[in-house]
Short mmCIF file of C-alpha atoms in Angstrom, two decimals:
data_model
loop_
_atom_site.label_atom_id
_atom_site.label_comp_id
_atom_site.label_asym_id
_atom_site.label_seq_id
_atom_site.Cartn_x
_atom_site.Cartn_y
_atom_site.Cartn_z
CA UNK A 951 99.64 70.59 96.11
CA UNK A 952 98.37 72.21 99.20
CA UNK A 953 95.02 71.81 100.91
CA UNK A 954 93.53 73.60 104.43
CA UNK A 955 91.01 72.37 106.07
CA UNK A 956 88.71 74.61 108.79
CA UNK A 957 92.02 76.16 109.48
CA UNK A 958 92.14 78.65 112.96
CA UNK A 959 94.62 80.75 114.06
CA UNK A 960 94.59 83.26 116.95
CA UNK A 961 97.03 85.66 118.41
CA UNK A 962 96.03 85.87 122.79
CA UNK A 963 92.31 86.25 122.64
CA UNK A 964 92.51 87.93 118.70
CA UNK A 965 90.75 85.45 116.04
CA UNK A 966 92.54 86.52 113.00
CA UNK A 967 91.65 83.31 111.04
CA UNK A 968 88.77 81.94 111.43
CA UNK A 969 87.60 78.45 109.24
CA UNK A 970 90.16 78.97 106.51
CA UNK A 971 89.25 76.23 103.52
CA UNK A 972 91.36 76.62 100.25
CA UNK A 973 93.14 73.99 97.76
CA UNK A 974 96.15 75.34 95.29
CA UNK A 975 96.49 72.62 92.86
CA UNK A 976 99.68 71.78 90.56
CA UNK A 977 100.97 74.82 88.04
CA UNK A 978 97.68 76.66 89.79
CA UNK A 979 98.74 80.49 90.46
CA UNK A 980 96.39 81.82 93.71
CA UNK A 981 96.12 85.26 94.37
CA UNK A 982 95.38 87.05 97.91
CA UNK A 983 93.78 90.09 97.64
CA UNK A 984 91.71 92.44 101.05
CA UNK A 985 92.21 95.30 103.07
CA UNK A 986 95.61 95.44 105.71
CA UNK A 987 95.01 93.30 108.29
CA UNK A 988 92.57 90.94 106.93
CA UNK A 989 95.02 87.89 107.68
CA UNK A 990 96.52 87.64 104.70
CA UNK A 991 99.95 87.34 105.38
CA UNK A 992 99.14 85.30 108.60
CA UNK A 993 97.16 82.84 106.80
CA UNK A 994 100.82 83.04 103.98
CA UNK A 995 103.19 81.95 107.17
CA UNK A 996 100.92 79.03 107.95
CA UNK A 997 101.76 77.50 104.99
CA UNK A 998 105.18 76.52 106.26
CA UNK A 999 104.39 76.77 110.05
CA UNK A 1000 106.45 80.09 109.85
CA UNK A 1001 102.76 80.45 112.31
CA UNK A 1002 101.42 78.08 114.15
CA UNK A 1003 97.80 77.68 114.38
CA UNK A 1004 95.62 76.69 116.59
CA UNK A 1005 93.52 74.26 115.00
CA UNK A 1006 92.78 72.86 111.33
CA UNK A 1007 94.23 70.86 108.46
CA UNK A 1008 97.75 72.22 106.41
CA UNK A 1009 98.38 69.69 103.93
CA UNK A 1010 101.25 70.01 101.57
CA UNK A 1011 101.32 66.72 98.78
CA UNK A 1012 98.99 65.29 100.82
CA UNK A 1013 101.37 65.06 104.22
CA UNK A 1014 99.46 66.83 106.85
CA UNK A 1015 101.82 69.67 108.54
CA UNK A 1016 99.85 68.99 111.89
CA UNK A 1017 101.74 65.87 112.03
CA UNK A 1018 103.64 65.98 115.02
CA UNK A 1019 106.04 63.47 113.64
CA UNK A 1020 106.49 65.38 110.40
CA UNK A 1021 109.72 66.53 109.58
CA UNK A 1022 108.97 70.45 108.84
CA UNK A 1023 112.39 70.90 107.81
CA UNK A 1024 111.78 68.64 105.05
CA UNK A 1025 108.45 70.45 103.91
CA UNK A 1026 110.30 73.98 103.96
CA UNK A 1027 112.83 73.13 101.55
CA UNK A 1028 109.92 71.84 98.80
CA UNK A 1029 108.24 75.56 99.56
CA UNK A 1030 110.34 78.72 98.88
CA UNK A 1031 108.77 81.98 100.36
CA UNK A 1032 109.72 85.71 99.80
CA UNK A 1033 109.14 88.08 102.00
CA UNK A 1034 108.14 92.03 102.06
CA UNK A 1035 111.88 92.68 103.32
CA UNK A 1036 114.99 90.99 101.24
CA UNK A 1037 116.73 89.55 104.55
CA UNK A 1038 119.58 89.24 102.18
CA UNK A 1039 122.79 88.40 104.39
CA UNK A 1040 124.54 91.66 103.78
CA UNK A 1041 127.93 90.32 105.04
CA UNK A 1042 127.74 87.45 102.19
CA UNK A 1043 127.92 88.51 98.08
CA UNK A 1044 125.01 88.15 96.21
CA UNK A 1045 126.25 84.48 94.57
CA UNK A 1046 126.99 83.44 98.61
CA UNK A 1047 123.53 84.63 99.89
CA UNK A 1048 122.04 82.19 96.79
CA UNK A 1049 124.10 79.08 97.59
CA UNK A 1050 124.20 78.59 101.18
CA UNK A 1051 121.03 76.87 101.66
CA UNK A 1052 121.54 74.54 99.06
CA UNK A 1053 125.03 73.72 99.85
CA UNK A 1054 124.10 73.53 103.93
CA UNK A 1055 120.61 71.82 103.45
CA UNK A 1056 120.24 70.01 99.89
CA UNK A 1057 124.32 69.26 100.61
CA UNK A 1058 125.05 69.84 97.14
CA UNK A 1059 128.75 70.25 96.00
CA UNK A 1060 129.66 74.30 95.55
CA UNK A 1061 130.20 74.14 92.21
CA UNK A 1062 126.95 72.63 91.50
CA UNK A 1063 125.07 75.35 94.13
CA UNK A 1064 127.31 77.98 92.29
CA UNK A 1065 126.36 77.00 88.35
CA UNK A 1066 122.63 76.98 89.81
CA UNK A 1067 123.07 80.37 90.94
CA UNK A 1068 124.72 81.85 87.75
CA UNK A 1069 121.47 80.42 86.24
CA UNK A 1070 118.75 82.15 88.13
CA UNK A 1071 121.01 85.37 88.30
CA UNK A 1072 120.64 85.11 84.50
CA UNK A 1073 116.75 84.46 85.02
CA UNK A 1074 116.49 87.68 87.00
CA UNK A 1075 118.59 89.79 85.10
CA UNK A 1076 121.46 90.46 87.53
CA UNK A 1077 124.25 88.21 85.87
CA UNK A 1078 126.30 91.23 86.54
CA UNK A 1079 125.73 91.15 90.16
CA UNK A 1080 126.84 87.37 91.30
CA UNK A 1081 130.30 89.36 93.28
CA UNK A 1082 128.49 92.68 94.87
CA UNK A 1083 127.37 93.01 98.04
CA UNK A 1084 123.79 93.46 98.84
CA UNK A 1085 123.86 97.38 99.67
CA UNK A 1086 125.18 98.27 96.88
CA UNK A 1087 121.29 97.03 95.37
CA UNK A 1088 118.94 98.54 94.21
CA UNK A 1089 115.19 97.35 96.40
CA UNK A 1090 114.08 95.71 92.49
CA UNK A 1091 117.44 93.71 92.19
CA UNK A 1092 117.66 93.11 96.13
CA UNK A 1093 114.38 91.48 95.73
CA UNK A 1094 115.05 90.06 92.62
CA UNK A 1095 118.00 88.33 94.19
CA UNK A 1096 115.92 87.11 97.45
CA UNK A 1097 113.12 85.13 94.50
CA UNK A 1098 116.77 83.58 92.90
CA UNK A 1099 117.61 82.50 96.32
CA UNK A 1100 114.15 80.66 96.57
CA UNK A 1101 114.28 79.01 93.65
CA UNK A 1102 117.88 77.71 94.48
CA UNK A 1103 116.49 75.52 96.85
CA UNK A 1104 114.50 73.91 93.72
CA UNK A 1105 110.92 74.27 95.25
CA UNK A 1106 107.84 72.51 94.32
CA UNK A 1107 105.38 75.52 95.47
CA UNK A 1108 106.06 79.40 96.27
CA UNK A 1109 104.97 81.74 98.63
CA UNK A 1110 105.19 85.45 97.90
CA UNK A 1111 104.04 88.02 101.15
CA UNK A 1112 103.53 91.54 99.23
CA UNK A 1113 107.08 91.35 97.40
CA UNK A 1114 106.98 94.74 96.20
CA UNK A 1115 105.25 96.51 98.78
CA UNK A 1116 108.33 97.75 99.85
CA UNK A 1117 109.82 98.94 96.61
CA UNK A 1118 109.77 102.34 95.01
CA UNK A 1119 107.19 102.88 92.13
CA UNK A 1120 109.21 102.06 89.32
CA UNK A 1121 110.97 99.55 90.93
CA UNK A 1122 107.72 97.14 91.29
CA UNK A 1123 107.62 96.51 87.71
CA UNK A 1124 110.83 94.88 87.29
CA UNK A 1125 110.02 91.98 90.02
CA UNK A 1126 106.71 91.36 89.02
CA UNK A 1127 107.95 90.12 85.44
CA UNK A 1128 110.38 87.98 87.18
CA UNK A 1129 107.17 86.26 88.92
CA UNK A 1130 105.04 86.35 85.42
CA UNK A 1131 107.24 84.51 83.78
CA UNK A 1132 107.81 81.58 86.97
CA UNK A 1133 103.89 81.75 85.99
CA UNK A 1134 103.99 81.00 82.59
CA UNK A 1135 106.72 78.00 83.79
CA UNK A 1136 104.20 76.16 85.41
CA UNK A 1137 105.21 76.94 89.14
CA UNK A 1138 102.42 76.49 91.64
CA UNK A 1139 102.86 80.02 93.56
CA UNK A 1140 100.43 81.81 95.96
CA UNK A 1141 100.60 84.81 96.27
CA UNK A 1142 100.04 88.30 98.32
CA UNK A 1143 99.45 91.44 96.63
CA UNK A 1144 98.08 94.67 96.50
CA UNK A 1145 98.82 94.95 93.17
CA UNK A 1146 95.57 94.40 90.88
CA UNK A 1147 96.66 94.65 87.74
CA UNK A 1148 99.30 91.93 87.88
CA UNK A 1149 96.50 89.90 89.84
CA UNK A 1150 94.10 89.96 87.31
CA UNK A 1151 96.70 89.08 84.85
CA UNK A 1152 98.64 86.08 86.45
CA UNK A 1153 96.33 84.27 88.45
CA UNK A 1154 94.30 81.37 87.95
CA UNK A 1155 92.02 82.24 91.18
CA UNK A 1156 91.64 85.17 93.27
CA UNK A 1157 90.81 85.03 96.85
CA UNK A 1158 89.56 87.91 98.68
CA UNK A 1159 90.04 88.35 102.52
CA UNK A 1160 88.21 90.48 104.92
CA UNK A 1161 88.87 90.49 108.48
CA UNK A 1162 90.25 86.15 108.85
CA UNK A 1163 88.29 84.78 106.39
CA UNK A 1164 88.12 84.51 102.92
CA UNK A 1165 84.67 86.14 102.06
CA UNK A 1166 84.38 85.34 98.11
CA UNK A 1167 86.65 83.41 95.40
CA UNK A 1168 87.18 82.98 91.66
CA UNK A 1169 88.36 83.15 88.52
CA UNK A 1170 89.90 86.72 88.05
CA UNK A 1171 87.50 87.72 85.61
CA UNK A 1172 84.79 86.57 88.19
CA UNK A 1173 86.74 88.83 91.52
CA UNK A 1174 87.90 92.15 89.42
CA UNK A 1175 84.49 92.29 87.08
CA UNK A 1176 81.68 90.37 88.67
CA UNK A 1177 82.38 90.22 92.49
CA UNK A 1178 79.36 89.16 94.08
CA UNK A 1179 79.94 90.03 97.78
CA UNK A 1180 79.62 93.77 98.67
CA UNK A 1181 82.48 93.84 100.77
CA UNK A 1182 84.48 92.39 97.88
CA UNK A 1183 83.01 95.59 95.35
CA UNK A 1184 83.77 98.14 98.16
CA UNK A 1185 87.51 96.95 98.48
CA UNK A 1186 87.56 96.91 94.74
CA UNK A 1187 85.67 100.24 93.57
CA UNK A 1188 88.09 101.80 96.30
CA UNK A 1189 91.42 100.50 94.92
CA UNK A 1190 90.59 101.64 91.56
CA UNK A 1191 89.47 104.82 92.71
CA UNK A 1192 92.90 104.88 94.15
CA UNK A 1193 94.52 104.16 91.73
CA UNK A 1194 93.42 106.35 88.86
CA UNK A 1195 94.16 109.02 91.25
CA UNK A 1196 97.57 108.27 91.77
CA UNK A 1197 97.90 107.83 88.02
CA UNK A 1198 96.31 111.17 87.55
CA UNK A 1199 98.62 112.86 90.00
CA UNK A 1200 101.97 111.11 88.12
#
C-alpha cells in the first residue's frame, strides 16, 4: 500500500529526515514510536504531501507521489488523516462537518453522504450527536467525530498524528477503541503515538524514531521486550518509568 524509498526532508538548513525506507502493506497496522521531535509527525505529513520533501520515493499503490503529473488530489481522498487538533468546522453540525467532503469531492448525492454519516456516528458512539455543534463536545467525541469524518471519504489507508495527545486522561481511552476496532477491520493505518500500551497491542510493526531516522523496527513483541538498539531501551525504560509514576501518583 505505501512504500518510501531513501526519503529526505529538510526544513532551511535543518535535516529532520534523513534516508527514510519503510513499506506498510495491505490490513498492516504501523506504529511510530521516539522522543518529540524525532520527525515523526513530519515523516506522517509526507505521506500525503501535507510536506514536501526534498528528495526520495512516496509511493502510494504503487503511483509514485513525486510524480509531477500526479493528481495529489486524487491520492488524498484514498488516505484519510487525523490530526492532534479536531479542525472540526465549528460553524457546521457535527452530521455537516462529516458530509461535506464527500458530497464536494466524491460528488455523492446528500442523502447518500448523510446515511454514511449516521453510520460511522453509530461506529463511534455519538448517534446522539449528528445535530450539535462542535463546542458543545467533549475533546473524546470531538475527536471521535474528526476519525468519522475520515472514514466518510471511504479511504484505502489512514494516517493518525498523536490523536489523543491532546485529550484529557480519561478521555484517551474512548478514541483509542474507536481505532482498535478499524484494526481488527482490516484497515491499513499508520500511526503516531505516545501511547505504548495501545502500541504494543494494535500494531503489526513498530518503528522507532530518533532524531530523522528510524533507528530500529519490528514486531511489537520484538520493540517493547527485546529492543536491540540502546537508544531504542533508553526511550523505552524511560516511558515506563514514566508511566508507573504517573499511575502511582493517580
Amino acid at each position: 500500500m505505501i512504500e518510501v524509498i531513501d526519503l529526505h526532508k529538510s526544513f532551511g538548513s535543518q535535516a529532520v529526515l534523513k534516508q527514510i525506507n519503510m513499506k506498510v502493506l495491505h490490513q498492516e497496522v504501523v506504529v511510530i514510536i521516539g522522543p518529540s521531535g524525532s520527525g515523526k509527525s513530519t515523516f506522517l505529513r509526507c505521506l500525503n504531501l501535507l510536506e514536501q520533501p526534498q528528495s526520495g520515493q512516496i509511493l502510494i499503490e504503487g503511483q509514485s507521489l513525486m510524480d509531477p503529473n500526479i493528481q495529489i488530489s486524487t491520492i488524498r481522498t484514498e488516505v484519510g488523516m487525523v490530526f492532534q487538533q479536531f479542525n472540526l468546522f465549528p460553524h457546521m453540525k457535527v452530521i455537516d462537518n462529516i458530509t461535506i467532503a464527500p458530497i464536494q469531492v466524491r460528488k455523492w448525492s446528500v442523502e447518500k453522504a448523510r446515511s454514511k454519516a449516521i453510520e460511522l456516528l453509530a461506529k463511534v458512539g455519538l448517534s446522539e450527536k449528528a445535530n450539535v455543534y462542535p463546542d458543545s463536545l467533549s475533546g473524546g467525541q470531538a475527536q471521535r467525530v474528526a476519525i468519522a469524518r475520515a472514514l466518510a471519504m471511504e479511504p484505502k489507508i489512514m494516517l493518525f498524528d498523536e490523536p489523543t495527545s491532546a485529550l484529557d486522561p480519561e478521555m484517551v481511552g474512548e478514541v483509542l477503541a474507536v481505532m482498535k476496532d478499524l484494526a481488527k477491520e482490516g484497515m491499513t493505518m499508520v500511526i503516531v503515538t505516545h501511547e505504548m500500551d495501545f502500541a504494543r497491542e494494535v500494531s503489526d510493526r513498530v518503528l522507532f524514531m530518533e532524531q530523522g531516522m528510524i533507528v530500529e523496527e519490528g514486531t511489537p513483541e520484538e520493540i517493547f521486550e527485546r529492543p536491540t538498539h540502546e537508544r531504542t531501551k533508553s526511550f523505552l525504560s524511560r516511558r515506563d518509568g514514566y508511566l508507573s509514576l504517573r499511575k502511582y501518583k493517580e
